[in-house]
C-alpha positions as semicolon CSV with decimal commas, in nm:
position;residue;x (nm);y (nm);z (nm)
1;X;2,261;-1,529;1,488
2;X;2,081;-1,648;1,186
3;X;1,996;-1,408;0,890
4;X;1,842;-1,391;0,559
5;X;1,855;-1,130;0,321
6;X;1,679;-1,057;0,003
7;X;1,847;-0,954;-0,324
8;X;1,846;-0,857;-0,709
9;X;2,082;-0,940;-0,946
10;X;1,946;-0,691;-1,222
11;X;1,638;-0,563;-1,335
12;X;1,342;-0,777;-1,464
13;X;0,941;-0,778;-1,465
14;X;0,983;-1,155;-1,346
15;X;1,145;-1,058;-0,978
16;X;1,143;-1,454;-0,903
17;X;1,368;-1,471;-1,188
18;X;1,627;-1,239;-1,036
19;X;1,602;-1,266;-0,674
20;X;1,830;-1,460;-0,457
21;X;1,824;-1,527;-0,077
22;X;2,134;-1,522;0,126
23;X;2,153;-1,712;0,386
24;X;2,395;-1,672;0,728
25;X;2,500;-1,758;1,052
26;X;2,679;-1,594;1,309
27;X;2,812;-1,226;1,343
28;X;2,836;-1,026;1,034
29;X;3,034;-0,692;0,949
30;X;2,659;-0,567;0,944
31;X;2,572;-0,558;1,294
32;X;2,886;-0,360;1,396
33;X;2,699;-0,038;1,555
34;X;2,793;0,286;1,434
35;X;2,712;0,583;1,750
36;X;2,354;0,685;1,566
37;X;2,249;0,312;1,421
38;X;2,041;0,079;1,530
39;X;1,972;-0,274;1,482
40;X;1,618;-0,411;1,393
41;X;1,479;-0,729;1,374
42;X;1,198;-0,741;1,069
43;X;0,871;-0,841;1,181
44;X;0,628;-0,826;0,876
45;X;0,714;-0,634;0,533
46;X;0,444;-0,627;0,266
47;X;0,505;-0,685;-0,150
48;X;0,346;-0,339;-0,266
49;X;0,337;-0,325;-0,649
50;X;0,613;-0,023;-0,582
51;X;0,846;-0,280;-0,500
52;X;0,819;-0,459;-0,811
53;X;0,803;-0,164;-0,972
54;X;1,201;-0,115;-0,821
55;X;1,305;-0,421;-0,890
56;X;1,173;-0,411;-1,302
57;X;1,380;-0,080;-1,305
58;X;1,086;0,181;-1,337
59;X;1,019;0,320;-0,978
60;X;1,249;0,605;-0,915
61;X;1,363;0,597;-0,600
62;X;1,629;0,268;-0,582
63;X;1,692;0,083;-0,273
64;X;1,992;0,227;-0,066
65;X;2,128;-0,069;0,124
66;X;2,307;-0,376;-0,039
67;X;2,429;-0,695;0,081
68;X;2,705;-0,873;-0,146
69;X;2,699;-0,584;-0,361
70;X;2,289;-0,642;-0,484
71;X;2,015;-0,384;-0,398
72;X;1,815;-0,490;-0,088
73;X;1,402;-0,424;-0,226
74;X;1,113;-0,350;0,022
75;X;1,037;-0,009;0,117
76;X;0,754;-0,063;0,375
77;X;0,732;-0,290;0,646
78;X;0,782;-0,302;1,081
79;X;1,055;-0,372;1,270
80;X;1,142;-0,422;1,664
81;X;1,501;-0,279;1,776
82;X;1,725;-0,499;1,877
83;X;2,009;-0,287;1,955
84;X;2,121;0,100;1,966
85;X;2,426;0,311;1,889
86;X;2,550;0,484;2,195
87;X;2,457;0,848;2,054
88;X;2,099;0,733;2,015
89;X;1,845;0,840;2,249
90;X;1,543;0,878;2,068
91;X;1,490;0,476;2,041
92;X;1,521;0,197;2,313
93;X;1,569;-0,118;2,245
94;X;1,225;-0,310;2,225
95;X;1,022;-0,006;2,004
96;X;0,844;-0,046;1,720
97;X;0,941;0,128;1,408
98;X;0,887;0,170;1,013
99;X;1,083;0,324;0,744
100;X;1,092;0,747;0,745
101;X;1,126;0,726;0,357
102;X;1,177;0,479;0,014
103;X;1,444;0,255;0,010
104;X;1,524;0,070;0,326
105;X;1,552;-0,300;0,249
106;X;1,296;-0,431;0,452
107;X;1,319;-0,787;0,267
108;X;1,551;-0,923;0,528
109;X;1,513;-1,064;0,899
110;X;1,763;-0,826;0,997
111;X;1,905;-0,479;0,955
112;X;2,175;-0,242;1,043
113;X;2,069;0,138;0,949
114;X;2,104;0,482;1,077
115;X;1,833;0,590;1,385
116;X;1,694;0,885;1,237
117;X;1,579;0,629;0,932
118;X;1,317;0,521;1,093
119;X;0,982;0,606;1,299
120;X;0,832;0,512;1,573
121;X;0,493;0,307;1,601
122;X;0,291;0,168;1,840
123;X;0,478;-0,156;2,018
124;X;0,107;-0,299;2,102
125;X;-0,034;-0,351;1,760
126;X;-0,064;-0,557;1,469
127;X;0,277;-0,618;1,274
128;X;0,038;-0,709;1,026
129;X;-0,168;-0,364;1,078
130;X;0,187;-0,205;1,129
131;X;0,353;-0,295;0,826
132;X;0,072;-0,119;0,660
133;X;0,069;0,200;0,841
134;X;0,281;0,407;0,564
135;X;0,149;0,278;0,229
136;X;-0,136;0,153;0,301
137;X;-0,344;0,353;0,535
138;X;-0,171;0,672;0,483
139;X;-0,262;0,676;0,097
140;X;-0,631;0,618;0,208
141;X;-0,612;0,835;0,433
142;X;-0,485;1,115;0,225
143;X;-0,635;1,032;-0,114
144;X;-0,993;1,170;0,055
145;X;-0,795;1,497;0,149
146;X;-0,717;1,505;-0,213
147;X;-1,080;1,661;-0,349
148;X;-1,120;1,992;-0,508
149;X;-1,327;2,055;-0,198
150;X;-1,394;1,900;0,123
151;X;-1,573;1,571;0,181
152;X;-1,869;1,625;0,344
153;X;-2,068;1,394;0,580
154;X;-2,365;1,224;0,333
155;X;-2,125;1,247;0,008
156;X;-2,028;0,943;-0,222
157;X;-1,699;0,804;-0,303
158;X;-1,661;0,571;-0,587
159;X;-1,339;0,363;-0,583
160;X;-1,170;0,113;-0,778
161;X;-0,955;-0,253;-0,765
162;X;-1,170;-0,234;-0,415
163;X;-1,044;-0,566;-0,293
164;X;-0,685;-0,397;-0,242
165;X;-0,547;-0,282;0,074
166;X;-0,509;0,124;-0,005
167;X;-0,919;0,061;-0,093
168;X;-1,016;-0,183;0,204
169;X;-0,866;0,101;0,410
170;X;-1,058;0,389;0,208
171;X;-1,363;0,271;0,260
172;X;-1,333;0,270;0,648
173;X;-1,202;0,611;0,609
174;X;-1,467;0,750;0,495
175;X;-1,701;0,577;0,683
176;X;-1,556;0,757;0,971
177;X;-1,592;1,093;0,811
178;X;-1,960;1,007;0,779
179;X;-1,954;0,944;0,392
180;X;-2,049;0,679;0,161
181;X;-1,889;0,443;-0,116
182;X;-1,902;0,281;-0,384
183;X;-1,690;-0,023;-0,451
184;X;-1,615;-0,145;-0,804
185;X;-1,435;-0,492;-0,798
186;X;-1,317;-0,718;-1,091
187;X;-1,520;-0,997;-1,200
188;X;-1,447;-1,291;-1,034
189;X;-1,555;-1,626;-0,913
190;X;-1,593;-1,547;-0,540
191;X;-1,779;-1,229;-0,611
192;X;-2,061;-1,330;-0,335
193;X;-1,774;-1,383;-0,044
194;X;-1,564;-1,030;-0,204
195;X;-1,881;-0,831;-0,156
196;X;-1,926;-0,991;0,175
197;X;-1,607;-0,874;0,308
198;X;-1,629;-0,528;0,169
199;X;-1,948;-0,447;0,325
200;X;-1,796;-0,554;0,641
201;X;-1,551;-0,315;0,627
202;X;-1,853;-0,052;0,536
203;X;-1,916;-0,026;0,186
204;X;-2,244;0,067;0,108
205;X;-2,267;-0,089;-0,268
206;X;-2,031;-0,320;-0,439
207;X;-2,039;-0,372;-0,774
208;X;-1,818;-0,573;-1,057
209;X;-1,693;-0,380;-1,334
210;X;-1,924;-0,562;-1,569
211;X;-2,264;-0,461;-1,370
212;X;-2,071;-0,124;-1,419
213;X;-2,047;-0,131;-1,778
214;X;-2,386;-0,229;-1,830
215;X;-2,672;-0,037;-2,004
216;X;-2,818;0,229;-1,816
217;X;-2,610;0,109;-1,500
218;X;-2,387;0,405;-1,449
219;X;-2,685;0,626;-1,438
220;X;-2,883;0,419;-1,203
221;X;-2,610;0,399;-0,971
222;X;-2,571;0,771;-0,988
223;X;-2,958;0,880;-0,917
224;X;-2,984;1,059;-0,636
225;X;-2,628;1,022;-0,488
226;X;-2,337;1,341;-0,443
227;X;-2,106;1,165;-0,560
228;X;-1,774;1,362;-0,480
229;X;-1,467;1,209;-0,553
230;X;-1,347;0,905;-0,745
231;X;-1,028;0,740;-0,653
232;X;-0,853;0,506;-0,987
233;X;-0,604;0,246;-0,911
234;X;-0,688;0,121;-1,242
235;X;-0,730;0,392;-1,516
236;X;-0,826;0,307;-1,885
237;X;-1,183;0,177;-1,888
238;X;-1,262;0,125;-1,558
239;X;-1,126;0,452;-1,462
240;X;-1,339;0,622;-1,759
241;X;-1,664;0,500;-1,599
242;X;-1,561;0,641;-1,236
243;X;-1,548;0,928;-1,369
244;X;-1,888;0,909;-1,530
245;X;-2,000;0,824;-1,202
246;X;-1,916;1,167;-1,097
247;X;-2,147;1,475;-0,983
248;X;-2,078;1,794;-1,041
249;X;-1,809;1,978;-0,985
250;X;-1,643;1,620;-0,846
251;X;-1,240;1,527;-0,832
252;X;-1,105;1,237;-1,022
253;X;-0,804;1,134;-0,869
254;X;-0,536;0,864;-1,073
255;X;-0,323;0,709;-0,838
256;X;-0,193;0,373;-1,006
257;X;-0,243;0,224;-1,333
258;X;-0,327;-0,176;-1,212
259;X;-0,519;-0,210;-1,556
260;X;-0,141;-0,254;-1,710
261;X;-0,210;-0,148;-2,094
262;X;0,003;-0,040;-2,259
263;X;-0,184;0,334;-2,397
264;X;-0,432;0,310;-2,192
265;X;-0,644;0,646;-2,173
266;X;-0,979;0,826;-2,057
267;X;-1,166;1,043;-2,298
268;X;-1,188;1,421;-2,142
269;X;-1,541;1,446;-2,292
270;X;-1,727;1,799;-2,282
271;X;-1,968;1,667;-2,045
272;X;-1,662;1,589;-1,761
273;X;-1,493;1,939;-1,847
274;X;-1,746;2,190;-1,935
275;X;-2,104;2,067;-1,784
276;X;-1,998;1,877;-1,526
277;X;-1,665;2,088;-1,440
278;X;-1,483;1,764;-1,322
279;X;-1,120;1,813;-1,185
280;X;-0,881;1,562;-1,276
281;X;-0,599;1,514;-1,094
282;X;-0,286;1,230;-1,006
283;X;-0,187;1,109;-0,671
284;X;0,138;1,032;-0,534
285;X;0,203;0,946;-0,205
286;X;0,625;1,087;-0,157
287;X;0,456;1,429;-0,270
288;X;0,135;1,395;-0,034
289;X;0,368;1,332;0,243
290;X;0,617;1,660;0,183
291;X;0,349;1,856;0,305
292;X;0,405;1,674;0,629
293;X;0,677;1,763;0,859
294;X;0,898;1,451;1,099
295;X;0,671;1,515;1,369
296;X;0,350;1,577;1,185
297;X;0,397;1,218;0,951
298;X;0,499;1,072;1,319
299;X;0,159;1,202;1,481
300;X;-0,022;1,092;1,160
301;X;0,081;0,703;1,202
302;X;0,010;0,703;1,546
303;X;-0,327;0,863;1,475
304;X;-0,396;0,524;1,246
305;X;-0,240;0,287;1,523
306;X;-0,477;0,471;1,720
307;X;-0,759;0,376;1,549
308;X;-0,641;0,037;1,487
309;X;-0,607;-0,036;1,848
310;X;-0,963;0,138;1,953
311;X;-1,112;-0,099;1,682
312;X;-1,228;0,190;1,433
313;X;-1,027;0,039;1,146
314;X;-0,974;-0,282;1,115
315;X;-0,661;-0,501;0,930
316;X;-0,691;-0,563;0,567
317;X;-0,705;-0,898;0,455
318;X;-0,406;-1,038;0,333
319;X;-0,203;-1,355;0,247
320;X;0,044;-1,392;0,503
321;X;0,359;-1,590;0,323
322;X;0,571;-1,695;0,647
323;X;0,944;-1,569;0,685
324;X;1,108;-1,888;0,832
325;X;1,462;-1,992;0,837
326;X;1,577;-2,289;0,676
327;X;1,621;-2,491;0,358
328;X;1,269;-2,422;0,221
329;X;1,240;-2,030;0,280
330;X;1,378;-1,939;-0,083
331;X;1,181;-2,124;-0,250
332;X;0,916;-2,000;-0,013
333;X;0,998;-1,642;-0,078
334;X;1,058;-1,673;-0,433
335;X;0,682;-1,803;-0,481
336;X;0,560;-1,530;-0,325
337;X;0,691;-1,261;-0,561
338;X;0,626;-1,501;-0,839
339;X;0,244;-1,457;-0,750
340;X;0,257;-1,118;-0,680
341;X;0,412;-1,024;-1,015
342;X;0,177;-1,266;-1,164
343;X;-0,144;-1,084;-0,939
344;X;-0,024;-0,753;-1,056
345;X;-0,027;-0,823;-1,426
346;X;-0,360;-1,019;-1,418
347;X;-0,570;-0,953;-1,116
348;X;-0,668;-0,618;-1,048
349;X;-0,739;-0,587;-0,692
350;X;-0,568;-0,901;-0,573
351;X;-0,442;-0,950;-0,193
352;X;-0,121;-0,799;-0,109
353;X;0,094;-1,054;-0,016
354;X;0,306;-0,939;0,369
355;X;0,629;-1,153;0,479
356;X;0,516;-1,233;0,832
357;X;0,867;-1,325;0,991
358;X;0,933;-1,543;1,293
């Protein structure tokens, strides 16, 4: 059996810089079988900026599996089971599954790790779709639960760094629920083909930040329109005019900070707090979930598989970076986080790069 595994020597911003790929043949210690393990075969594991966040040393929840003595990154991804322990009888060889919690090493083509680890998903779909499930749909998802009331059918959301996946899949959220969005985007050269693809997806208007900033534009965008809930990804000045956006008695809702200064802030003015009586509010997605029980979070991903499957939602576009054995795939791999940590620091709203293995 062939294998390749993912590591990190220490900490760093620049993960290329520290990550190694290792390399094997044959049987390993690693897929010895302990009564309640089982033993998956990776099919597709995203970069999320959470990952880079573990491997620079600021997330706080560390990977739990090493190989050679190095952390194994990747917390979300999909995985088909090769193998189970002989106490295991809630998995079958040939299911689907995806990581119960943070920390699973899914930066590797294979894996040893205990059954009750994991969750079940939907054999029939997407890996691509799949791998997304957890982080990506289920922060959508969620994030327009998150309001200081109810979305209503005919409210407005307004949403940042709209190009991303937790957005692409926000706006077809709450196109289901009957609402409407605005998508703010970062100024960029394919602007035409990015508003293109969001109104696909069902965006009613898309807009750069720099149309945003303009004169008068903020208030022109806002005639007329209940505009509920804003969701940041960004914060600092892009995240101060969502909130302007806002109606009132609206949520603003921080749930990343892609923006990246250092200090960044957003004036509470006395229009936000006292006219307008704007809530403001974070996000996270390990504290969102707690309020979930096993079989609830279960029912939850196989309620976006679901949809997936029917059609309602579709994939997010992303750049698939191949997962192939052989001389080239560390240098392969190592690219890809390269450009990721270099998208995360300069391109708000970038595509999330997924390890598509074969």
């Amino acid at each position: 059996m062939s294998r390749q595994t993912l590591t990190f020597r220490q900490h760093s911003s620049e993960p290329a810089k520290v990550a190694r790929l290792h390399q094997e043949n044959g049987q390993s210690h690693e897929d010895q079988l302990g009564p309640e393990d089982v033993h998956i075969r990776f099919l597709a594991a995203p970069i999320n900026p959470q990952d880079l966040m573990v491997v620079a040393g600021k997330y706080p929840v560390q990977p739990e599996h090493r190989h050679a003595g190095e952390p194994i990154p990747g917390y979300d991804g999909v995985a088909r089971i090769e193998r189970v322990g002989s106490a295991v009888s809630v998995l079958a060889p040939g299911n689907h599954v995806v990581p119960r919690a943070h920390g699973l090493g899914t930066w590797r083509s294979h894996a040893t790790v205990p059954a009750p680890s994991l969750l079940r998903v939907s054999a029939t779909l997407d890996p691509i779709a799949a791998s997304l499930l957890k982080m990506g749909c289920g922060p959508a998802y969620l994030l327009l639960n998150s309001g200081a009331r109810e979305l209503r059918p005919g409210d407005w959301v307004v949403l940042n760094a709209a190009t991303g996946v937790i957005a692409q899949m926000t706006i077809q959220f709450a196109k289901l629920r009957g609402c409407h969005t605005i998508s703010v985007i970062r100024d960029r050269d394919d602007v035409d083909s990015a508003r293109q693809q969001l109104r696909a997806l069902g965006a009613d208007t898309v807009v750069t930040e720099s149309e945003l900033a303009a004169p008068g534009a903020v208030a022109s965008l806002a005639e007329g329109k209940r505009i509920k809930l804003a969701l940041d990804a960004v914060f600092g000045e892009s995240g101060e005019r969502l909130a302007a956006l806002l109606s009132p008695g609206a949520t603003y809702v921080n749930y990343g900070s892609l923006g990246g200064a250092v200090g960044a802030s957003i004036p509470l003015t006395q229009e936000l707090l006292f006219w307008k009586q704007i809530t403001f509010k974070n996000f996270r997605l390990s504290q969102a979930l707690s309020q979930y029980s096993e079989p609830e979070q279960e029912d939850l991903l196989g309620y976006f598989a679901d949809l997936f499957e029917k059609g309602s939602l579709q994939t997010p576009a992303v750049d698939r970076v191949a997962w192939e054995a052989g001389p080239r795939l560390e240098e392969v791999v190592l690219q890809a986080l390269d450009d990721a940590s270099g998208q995360s620091k300069r391109c708000v709203g970038a595509r999330k790069k997924v390890f598509h293995f074969s």
